[in-house]
Coordinates of C-alpha atoms (C1' of nucleotides) in Angstrom, one line a residue:
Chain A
X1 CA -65.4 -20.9 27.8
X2 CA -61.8 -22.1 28.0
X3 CA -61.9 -24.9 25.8
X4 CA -62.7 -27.2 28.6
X5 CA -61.2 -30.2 27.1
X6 CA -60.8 -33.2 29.2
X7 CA -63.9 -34.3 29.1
X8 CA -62.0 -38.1 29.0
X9 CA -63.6 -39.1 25.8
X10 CA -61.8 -36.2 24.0
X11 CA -58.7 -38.3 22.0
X12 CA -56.4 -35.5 22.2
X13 CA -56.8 -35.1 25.8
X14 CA -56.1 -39.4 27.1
X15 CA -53.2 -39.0 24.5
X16 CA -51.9 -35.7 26.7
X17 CA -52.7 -38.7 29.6
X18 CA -50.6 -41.5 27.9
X19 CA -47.7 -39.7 26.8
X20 CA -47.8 -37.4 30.3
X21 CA -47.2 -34.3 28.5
X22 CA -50.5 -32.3 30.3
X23 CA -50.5 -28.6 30.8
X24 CA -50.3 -28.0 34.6
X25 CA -51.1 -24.8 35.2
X26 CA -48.7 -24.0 37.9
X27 CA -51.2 -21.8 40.2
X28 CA -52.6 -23.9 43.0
X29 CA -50.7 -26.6 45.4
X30 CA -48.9 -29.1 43.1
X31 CA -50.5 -32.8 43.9
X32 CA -49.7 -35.1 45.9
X33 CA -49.7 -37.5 43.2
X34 CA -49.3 -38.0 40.1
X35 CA -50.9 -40.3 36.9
X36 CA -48.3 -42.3 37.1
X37 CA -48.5 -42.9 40.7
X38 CA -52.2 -44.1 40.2
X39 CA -52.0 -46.0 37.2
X40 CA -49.5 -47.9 39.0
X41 CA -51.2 -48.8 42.4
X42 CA -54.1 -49.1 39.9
X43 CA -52.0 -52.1 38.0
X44 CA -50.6 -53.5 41.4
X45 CA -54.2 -54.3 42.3
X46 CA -55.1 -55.8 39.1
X47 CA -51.9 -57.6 39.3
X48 CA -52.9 -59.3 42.9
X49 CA -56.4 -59.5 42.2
X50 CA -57.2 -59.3 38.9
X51 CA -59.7 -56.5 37.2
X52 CA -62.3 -56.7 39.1
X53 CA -60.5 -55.5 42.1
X54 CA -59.8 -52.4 40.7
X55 CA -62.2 -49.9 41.6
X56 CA -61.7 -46.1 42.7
X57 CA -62.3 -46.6 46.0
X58 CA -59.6 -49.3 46.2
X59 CA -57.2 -47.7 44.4
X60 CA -57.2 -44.3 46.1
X61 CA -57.2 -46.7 49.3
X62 CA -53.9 -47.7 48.6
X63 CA -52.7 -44.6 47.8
X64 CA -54.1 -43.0 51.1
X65 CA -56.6 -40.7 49.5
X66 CA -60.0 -40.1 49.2
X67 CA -61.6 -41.7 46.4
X68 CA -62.7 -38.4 45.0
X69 CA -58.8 -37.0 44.7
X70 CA -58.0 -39.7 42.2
X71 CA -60.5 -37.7 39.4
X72 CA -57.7 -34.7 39.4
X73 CA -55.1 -37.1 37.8
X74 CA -57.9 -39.4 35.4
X75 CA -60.9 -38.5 34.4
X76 CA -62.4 -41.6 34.8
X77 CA -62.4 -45.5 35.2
X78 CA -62.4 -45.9 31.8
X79 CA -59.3 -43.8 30.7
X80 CA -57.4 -45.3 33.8
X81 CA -57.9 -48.7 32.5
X82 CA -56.6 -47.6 29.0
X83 CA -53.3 -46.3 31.0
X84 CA -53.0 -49.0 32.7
X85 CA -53.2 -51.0 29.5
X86 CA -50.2 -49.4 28.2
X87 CA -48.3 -49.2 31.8
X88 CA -48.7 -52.9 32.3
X89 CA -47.5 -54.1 28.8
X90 CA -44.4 -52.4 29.3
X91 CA -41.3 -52.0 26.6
X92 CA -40.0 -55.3 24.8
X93 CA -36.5 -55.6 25.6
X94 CA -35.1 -57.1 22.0
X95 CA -31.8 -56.7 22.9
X96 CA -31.0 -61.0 23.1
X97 CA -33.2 -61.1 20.1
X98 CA -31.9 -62.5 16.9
X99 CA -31.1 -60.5 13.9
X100 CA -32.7 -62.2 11.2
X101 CA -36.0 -61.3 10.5
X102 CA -37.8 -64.5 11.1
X103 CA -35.8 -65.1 14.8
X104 CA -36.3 -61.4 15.5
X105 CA -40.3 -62.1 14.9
X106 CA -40.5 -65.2 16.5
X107 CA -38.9 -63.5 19.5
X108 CA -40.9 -60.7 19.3
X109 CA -44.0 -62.4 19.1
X110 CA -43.0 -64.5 21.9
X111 CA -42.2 -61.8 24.3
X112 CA -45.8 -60.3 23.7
X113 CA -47.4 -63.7 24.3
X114 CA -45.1 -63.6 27.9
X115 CA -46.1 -60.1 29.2
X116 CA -49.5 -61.2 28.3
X117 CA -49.7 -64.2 30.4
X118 CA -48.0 -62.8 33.1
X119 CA -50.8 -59.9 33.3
X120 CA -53.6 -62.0 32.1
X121 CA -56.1 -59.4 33.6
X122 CA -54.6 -57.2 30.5
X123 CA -57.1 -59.2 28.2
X124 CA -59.6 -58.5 30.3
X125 CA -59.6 -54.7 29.6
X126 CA -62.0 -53.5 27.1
X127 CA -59.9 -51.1 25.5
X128 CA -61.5 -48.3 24.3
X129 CA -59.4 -46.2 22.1
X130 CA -56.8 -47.9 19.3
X131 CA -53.2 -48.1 20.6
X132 CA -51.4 -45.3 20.9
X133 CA -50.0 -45.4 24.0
X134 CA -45.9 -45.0 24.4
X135 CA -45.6 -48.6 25.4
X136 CA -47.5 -50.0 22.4
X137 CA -45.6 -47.8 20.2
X138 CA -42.1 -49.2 21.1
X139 CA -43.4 -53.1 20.7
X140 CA -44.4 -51.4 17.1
X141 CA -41.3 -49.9 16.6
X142 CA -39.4 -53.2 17.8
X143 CA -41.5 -55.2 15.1
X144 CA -41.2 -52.8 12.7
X145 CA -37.6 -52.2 12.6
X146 CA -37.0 -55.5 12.6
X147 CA -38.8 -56.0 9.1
X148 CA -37.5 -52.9 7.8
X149 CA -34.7 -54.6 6.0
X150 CA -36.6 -56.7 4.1
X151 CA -38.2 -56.1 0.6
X152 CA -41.5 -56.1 2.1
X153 CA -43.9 -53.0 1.2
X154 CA -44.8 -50.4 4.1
X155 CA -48.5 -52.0 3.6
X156 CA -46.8 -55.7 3.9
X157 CA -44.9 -54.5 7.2
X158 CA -48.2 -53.4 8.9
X159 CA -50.6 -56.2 7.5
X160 CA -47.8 -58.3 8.8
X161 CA -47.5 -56.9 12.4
X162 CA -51.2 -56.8 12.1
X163 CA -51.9 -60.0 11.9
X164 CA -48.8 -61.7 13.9
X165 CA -50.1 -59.8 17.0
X166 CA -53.6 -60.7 16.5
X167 CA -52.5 -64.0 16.8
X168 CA -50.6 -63.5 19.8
X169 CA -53.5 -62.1 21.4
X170 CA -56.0 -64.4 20.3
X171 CA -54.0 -67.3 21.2
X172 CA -53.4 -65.5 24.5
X173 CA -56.7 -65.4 25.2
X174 CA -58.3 -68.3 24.4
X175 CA -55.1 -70.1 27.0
X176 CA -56.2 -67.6 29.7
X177 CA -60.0 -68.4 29.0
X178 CA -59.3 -72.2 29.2
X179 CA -57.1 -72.0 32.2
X180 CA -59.8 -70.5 33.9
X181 CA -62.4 -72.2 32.7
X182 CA -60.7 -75.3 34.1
X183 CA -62.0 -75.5 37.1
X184 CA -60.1 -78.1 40.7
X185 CA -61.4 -81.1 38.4
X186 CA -57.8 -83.1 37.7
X187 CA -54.7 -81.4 37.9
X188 CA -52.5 -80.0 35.0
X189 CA -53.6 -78.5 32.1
X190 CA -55.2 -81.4 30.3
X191 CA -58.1 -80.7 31.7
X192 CA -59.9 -78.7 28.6
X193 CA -59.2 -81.3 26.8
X194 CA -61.7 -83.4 28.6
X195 CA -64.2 -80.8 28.6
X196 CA -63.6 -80.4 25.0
X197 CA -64.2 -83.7 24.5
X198 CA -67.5 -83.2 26.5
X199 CA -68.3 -81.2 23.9
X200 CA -67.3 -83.3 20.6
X201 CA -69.6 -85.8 22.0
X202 CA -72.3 -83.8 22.2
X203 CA -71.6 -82.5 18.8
X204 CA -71.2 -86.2 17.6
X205 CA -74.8 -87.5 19.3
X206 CA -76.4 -84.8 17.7
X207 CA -75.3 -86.1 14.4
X208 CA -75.6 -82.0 13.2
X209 CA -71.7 -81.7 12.8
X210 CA -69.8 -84.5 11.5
X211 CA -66.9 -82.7 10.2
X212 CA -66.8 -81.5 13.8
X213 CA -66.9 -84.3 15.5
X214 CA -64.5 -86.1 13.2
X215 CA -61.7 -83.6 12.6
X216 CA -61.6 -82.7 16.2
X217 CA -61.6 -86.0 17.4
X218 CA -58.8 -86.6 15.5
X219 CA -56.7 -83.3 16.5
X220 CA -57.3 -84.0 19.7
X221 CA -56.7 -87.4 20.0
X222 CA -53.2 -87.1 18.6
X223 CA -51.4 -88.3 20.9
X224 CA -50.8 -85.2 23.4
X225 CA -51.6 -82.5 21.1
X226 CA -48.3 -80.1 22.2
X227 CA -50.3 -77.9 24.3
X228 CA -50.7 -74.4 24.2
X229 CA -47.1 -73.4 23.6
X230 CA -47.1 -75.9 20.4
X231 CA -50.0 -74.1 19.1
X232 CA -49.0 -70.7 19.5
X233 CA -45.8 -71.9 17.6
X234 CA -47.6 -73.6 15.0
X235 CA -49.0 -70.2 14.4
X236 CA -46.2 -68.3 14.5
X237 CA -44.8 -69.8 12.1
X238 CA -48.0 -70.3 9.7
X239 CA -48.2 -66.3 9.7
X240 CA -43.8 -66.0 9.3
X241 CA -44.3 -68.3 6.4
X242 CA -47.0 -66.1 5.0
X243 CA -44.3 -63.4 5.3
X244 CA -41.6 -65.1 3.5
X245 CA -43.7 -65.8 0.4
X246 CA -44.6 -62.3 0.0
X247 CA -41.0 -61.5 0.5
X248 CA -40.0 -63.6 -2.2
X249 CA -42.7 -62.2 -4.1
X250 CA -41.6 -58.3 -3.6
X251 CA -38.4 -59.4 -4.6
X252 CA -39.3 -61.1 -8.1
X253 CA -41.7 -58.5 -9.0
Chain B
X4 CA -75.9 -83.6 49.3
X5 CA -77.5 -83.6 46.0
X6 CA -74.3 -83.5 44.0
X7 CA -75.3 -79.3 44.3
X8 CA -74.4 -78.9 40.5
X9 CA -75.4 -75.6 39.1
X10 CA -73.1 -73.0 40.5
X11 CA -72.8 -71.7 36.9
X12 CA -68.8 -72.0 36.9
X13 CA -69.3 -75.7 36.3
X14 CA -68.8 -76.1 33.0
X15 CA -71.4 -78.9 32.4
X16 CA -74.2 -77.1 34.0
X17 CA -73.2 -74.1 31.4
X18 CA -73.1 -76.6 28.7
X19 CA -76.8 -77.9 29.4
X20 CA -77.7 -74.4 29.4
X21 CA -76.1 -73.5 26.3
X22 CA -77.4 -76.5 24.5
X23 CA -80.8 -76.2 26.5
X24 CA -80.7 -79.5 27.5
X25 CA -81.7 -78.7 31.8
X26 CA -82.7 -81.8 32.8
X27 CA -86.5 -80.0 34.2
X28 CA -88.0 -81.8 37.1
X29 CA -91.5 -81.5 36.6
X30 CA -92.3 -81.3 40.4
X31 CA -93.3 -77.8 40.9
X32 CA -95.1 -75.4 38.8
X33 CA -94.1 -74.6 35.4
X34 CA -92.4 -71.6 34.8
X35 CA -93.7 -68.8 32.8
X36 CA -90.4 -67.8 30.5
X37 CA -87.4 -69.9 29.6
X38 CA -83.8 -69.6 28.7
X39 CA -84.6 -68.9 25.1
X40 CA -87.1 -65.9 26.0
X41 CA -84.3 -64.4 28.7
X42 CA -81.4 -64.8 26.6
X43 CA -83.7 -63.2 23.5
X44 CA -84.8 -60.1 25.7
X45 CA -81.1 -59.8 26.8
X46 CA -80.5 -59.7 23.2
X47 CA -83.0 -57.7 22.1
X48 CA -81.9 -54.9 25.0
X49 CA -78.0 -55.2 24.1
X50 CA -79.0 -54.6 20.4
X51 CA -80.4 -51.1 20.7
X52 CA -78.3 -49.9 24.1
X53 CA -75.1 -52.1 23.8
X54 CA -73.6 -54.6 26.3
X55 CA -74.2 -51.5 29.3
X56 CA -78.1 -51.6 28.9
X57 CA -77.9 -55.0 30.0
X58 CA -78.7 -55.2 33.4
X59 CA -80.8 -58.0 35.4
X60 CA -83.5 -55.9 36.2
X61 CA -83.8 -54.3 33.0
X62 CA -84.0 -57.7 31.3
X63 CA -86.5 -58.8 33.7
X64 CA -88.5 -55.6 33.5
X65 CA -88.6 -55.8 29.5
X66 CA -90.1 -59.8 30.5
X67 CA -92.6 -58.5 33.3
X68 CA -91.2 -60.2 35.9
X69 CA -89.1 -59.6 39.0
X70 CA -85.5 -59.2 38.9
X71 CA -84.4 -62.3 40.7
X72 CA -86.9 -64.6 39.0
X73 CA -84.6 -64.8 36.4
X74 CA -82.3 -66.7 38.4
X75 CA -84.2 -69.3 37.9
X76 CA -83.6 -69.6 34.0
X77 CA -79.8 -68.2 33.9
X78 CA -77.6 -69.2 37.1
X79 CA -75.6 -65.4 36.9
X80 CA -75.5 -62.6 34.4
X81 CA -71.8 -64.2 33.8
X82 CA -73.9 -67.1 32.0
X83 CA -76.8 -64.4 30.3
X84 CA -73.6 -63.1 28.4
X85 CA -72.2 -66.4 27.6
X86 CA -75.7 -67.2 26.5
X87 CA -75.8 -64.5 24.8
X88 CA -72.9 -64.6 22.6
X89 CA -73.9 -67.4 21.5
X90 CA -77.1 -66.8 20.5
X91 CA -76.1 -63.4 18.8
X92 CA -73.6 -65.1 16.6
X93 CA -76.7 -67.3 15.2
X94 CA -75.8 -69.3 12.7
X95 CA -74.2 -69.4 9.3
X96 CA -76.5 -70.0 5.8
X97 CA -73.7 -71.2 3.6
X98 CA -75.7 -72.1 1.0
X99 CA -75.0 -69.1 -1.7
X100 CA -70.9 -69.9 -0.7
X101 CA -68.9 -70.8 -3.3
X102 CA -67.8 -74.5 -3.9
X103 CA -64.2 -74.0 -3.7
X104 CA -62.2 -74.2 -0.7
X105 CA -60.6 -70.5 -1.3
X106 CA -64.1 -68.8 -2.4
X107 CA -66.0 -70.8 0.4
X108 CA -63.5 -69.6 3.5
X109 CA -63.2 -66.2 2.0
X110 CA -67.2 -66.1 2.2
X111 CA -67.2 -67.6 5.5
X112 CA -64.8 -64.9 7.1
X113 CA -67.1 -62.5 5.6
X114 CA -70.0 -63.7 6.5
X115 CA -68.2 -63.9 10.4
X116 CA -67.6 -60.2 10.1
X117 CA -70.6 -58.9 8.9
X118 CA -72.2 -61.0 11.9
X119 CA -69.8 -59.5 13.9
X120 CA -70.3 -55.8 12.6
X121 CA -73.9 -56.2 13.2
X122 CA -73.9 -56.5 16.8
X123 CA -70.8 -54.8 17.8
X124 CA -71.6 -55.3 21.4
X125 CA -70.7 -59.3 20.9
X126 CA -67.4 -57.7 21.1
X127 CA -67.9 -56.4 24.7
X128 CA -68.9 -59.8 26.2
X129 CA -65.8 -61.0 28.3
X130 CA -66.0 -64.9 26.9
X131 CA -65.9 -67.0 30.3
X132 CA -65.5 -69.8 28.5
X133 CA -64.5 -71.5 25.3
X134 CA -66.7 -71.5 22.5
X135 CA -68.6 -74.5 22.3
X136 CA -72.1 -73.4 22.1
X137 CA -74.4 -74.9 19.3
X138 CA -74.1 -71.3 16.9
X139 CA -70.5 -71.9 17.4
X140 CA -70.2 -75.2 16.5
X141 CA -72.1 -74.7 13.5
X142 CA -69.5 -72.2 12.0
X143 CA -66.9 -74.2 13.4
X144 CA -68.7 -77.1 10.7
X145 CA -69.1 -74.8 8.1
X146 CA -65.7 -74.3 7.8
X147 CA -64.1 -77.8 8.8
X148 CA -66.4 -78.9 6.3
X149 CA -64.9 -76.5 3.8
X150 CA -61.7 -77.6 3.7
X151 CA -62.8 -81.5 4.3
X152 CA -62.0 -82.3 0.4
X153 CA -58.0 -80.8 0.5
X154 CA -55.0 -82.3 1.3
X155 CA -55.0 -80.5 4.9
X156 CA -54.3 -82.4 8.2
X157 CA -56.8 -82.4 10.8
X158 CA -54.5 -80.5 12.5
X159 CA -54.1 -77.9 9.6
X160 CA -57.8 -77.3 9.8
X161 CA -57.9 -76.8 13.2
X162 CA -54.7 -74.5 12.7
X163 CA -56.2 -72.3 9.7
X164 CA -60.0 -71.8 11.5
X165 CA -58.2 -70.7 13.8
X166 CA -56.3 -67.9 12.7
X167 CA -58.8 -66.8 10.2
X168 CA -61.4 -66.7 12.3
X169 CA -58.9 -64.8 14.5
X170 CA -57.8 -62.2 11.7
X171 CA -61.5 -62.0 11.7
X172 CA -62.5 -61.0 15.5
X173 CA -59.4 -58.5 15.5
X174 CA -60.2 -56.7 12.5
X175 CA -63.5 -56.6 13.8
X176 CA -62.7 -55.3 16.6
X177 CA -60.2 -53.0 15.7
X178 CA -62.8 -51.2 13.3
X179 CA -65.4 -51.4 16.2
X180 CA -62.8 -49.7 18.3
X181 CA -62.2 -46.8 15.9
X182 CA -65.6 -45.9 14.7
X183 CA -66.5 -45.8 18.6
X184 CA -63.2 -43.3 19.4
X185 CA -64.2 -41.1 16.1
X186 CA -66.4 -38.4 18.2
X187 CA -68.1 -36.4 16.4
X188 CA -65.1 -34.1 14.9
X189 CA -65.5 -34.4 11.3
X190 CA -67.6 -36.1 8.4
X191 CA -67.3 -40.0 7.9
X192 CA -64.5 -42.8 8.5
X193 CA -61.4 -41.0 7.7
X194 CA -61.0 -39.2 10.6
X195 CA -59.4 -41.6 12.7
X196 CA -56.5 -41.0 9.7
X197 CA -56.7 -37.8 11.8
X198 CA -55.8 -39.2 14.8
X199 CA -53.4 -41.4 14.3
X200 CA -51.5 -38.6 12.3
X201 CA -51.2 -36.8 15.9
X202 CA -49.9 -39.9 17.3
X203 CA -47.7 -40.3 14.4
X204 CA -46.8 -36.8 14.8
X205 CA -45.6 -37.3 18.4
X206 CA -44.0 -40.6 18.0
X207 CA -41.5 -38.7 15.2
X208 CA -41.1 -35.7 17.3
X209 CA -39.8 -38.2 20.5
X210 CA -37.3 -39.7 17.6
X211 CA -37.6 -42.5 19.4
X212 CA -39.4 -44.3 17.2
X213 CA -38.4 -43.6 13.9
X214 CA -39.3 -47.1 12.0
X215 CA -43.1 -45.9 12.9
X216 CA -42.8 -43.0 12.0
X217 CA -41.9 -43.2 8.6
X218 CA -43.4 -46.9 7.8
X219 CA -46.7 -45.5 9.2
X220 CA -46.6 -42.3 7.6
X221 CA -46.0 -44.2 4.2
X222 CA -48.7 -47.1 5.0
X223 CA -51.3 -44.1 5.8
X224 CA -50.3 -41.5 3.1
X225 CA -50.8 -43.8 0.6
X226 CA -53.7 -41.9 -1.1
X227 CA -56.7 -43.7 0.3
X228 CA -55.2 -46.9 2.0
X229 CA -58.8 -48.3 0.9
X230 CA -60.5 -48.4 4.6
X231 CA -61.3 -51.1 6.5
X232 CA -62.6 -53.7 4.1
X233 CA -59.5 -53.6 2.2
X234 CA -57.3 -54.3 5.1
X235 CA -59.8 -57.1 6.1
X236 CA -59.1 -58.6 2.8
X237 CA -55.9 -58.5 2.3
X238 CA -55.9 -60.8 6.0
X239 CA -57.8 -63.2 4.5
X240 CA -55.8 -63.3 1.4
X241 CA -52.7 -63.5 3.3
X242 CA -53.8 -66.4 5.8
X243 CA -55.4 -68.4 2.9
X244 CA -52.5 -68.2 1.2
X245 CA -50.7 -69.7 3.9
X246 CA -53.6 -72.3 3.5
X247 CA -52.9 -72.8 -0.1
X248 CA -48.7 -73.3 0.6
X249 CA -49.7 -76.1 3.5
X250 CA -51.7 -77.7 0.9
X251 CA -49.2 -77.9 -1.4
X252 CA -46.4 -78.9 1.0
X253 CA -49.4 -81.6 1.9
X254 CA -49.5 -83.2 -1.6
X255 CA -45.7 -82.8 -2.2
X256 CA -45.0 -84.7 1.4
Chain C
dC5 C1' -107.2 -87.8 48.6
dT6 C1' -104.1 -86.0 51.2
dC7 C1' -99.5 -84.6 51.9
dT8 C1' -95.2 -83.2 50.9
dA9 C1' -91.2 -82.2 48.2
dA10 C1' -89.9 -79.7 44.3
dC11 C1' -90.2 -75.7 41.9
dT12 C1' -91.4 -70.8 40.6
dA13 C1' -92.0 -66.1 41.8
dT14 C1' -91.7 -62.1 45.1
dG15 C1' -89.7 -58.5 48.1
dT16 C1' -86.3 -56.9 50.9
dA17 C1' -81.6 -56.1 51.9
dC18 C1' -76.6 -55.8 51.4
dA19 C1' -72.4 -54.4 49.8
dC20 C1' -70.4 -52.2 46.2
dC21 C1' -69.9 -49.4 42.2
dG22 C1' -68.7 -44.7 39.3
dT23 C1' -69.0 -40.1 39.8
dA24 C1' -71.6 -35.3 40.4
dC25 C1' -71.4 -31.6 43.5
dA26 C1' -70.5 -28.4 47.2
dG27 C1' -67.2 -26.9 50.3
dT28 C1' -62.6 -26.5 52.4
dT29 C1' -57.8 -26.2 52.3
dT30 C1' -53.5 -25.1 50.1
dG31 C1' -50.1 -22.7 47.5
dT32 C1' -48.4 -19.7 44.0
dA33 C1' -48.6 -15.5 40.8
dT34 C1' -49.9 -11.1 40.9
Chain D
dA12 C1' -51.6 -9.0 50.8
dT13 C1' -54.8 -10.9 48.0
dA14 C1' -57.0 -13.1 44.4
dC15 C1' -57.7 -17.4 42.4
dA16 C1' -56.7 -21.8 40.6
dA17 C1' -55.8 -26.2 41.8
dA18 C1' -56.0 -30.3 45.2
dC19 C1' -58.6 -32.5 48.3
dT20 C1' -62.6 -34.0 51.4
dG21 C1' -67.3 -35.7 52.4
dT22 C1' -71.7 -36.6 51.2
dA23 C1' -75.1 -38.2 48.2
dC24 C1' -77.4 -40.4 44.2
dG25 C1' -78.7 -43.8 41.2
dG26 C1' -77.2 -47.8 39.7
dT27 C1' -75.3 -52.8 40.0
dG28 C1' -75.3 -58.3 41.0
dT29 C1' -77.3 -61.4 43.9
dA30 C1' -78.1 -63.7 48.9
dC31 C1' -81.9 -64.8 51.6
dA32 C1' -86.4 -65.4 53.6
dT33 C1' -91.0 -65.9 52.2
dA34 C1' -95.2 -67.2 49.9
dG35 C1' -97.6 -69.6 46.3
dT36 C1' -98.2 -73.5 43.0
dT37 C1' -98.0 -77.9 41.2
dA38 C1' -97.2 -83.0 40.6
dG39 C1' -96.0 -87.3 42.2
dA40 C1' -95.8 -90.4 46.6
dG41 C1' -98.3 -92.5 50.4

DNA sequence: CTCTAACTATGTACACCGTACAGTTTGTAT
DNA sequence: ATACAAACTGTACGGTGTACATAGTTAGAG
């Protein structure tokens, strides 16, 4: 019987994966690889050609093995993608961040938007499993510890984190979706803009969505709206806000 | 030449299909489906297998027709899933909302997630493109239109839609994520508690993050932490409360 | 009324995918 | 020395999206 985890759905077993801490029976010839190894020419793929070029075949390619070999380190696509996930986003470096808790956010938040963006094939991932991976953990722990002096609630802290990297990620991905989207129309970035306006006048002929038509007209007409770094501040600083009323809040109470 | 339009990464051609508005030559026989009937057996197909049942030849087996005739309605399966989506989302019936601003966004996030929860697979389709299909643009106007009669910027709107409406997809997804990674251990939704008490568990034995480990271990010991409708709450309450600050900085100004 | 261009539908084919399975090689523990 | 687990190989299967050539059908142009 032997248990016979592994069965790469099992949580247990792609945590053993994540955290590298499987049980290798030491009886046969020790691999020529190892997870790490694939996960990273896995990510180096991705990195040059985006998901779609990573396939099994390709991977174990560039690793100068046969495609079947790469099942004694993952047990499948799905659970490499996940480890990839947490390889590519890598651990935040807050060392030049600030020390209050708003600058300590704000860079936080910032450095999650960058490693995005520079691996926008990370959004592109359907993860599969919440994170729990050792990367994730330590952008946790660098958001975390930077609210821990404050008289927010354990429930505020994660609500807080919660939502600041949802925003991050949604923001993230709705650049990423537009820049690609954009197709060798006009140069730059304005470009959306046009096609949203496309849109708004659609919206407008239709006569179906005023409030549409007229409110976006409006944000969008504004006179160079900031682009996508002004609205990913604009956010940031919409959710820190939030954050600082329920600080005051905690404290009063 | 032709002008050869149609290669389904031109974003007009997607937005006549999305809005069904094909200019149709009427040279040549007329077809026998349309984009309503693929995109509706597409739907039908993801709603009882998920996103992976979805394949070109099963949608054109469920319509009685050969695989590639379908090419002739939908220019890739890129397009079926942007079609899709936004068919799937439907649209909103904010007539039982309540009249205030606060009561009618709460209801519309709700109303977002439940459509959301419904057809978890929306969450699977890799979004090619922004939203600006006619389901979307109709919750886009219930909501503008919500907060037409405050003191908020255009800008503000755009600014709070967005973020709730983010708060809204995450959450969704995150609970989407979990009930799919629960296996079929134990009884009901708490088990993923479970699970992320192993990762907990690890993460304190590493030491090296000890801010998780004790602010998660407090956030999920706290007898019942109420489950996923009570953390999707308390995100709405939090971002309309940012809402309700920008209004009042709005009148003050 | 014919003809022809536009259009729909079919069938075949290609390159690629994830991975099950059987068999071979390799190395260590007994 | 030998048993045996583990790493690795090669082949095969059923699936995918869609390019392409072909045939059939219609409506407008001449």
């Amino acid at each position: 019987m032997a248990a016979e985890r592994g069965s790469g759905r099992d949580p247990a077993y792609l945590m053993d994966l994540l955290w590298r801490t499987q049980p290798s029976g030491s009886r046969g010839p020790r691999g020529s690889l190892s997870v790490d190894r694939v996960v990273a020419a896995a990510v180096e793929i991705a990195d040059t050609e985006g998901i779609a070029g990573v396939s099994m075949r390709r991977v174990a390619e560039r690793l100068g093995v046969t495609t079947m070999s790469l099942y004694n380190y993952v047990p499948s696509k799905d659970d490499l993608l996940d480890l990839m996930f947490d390889m590519a986003a890598g651990e935040p470096d807050p060392t030049d961040w600030p020390d209050d808790w708003r600058g300590g956010l704000t860079a936080f938040a910032m450095a999650q938007r960058q490693a995005l963006l520079a691996r926008p094939w990370m959004l592109d991932v359907p993860i599969s499993a919440p994170p729990m991976g050792p990367s994730n953990l330590a952008w946790m722990e660098a958001a975390l510890s930077i609210m821990d002096d404050t008289p927010l609630t354990e429930g505020d802290m994660m609500g807080v984190l919660s939502i600041l990297s949802g925003h991050v990620l949604n923001e993230a991905r709705l650049q990423v979706t537009m820049e690609r989207a954009t197709p060798r129309l006009g140069v730059e970035y304005a470009d959306w803009n046009v096609l949203y306006g496309q849109m708004l006048a659609r919206a407008a002929a239709s006569g179906s969505y005023p409030t549409v038509a007229r409110v976006a007209a409006k944000a969008f007409t504004e006179e160079e709206s900031g682009g996508p770094d002004a609205d990913f501040r604009y956010g940031v600083d919409y959710v820190l806000d939030g954050a600082a009323a329920l600080m005051r809040a905690r404290q009063a109470g």
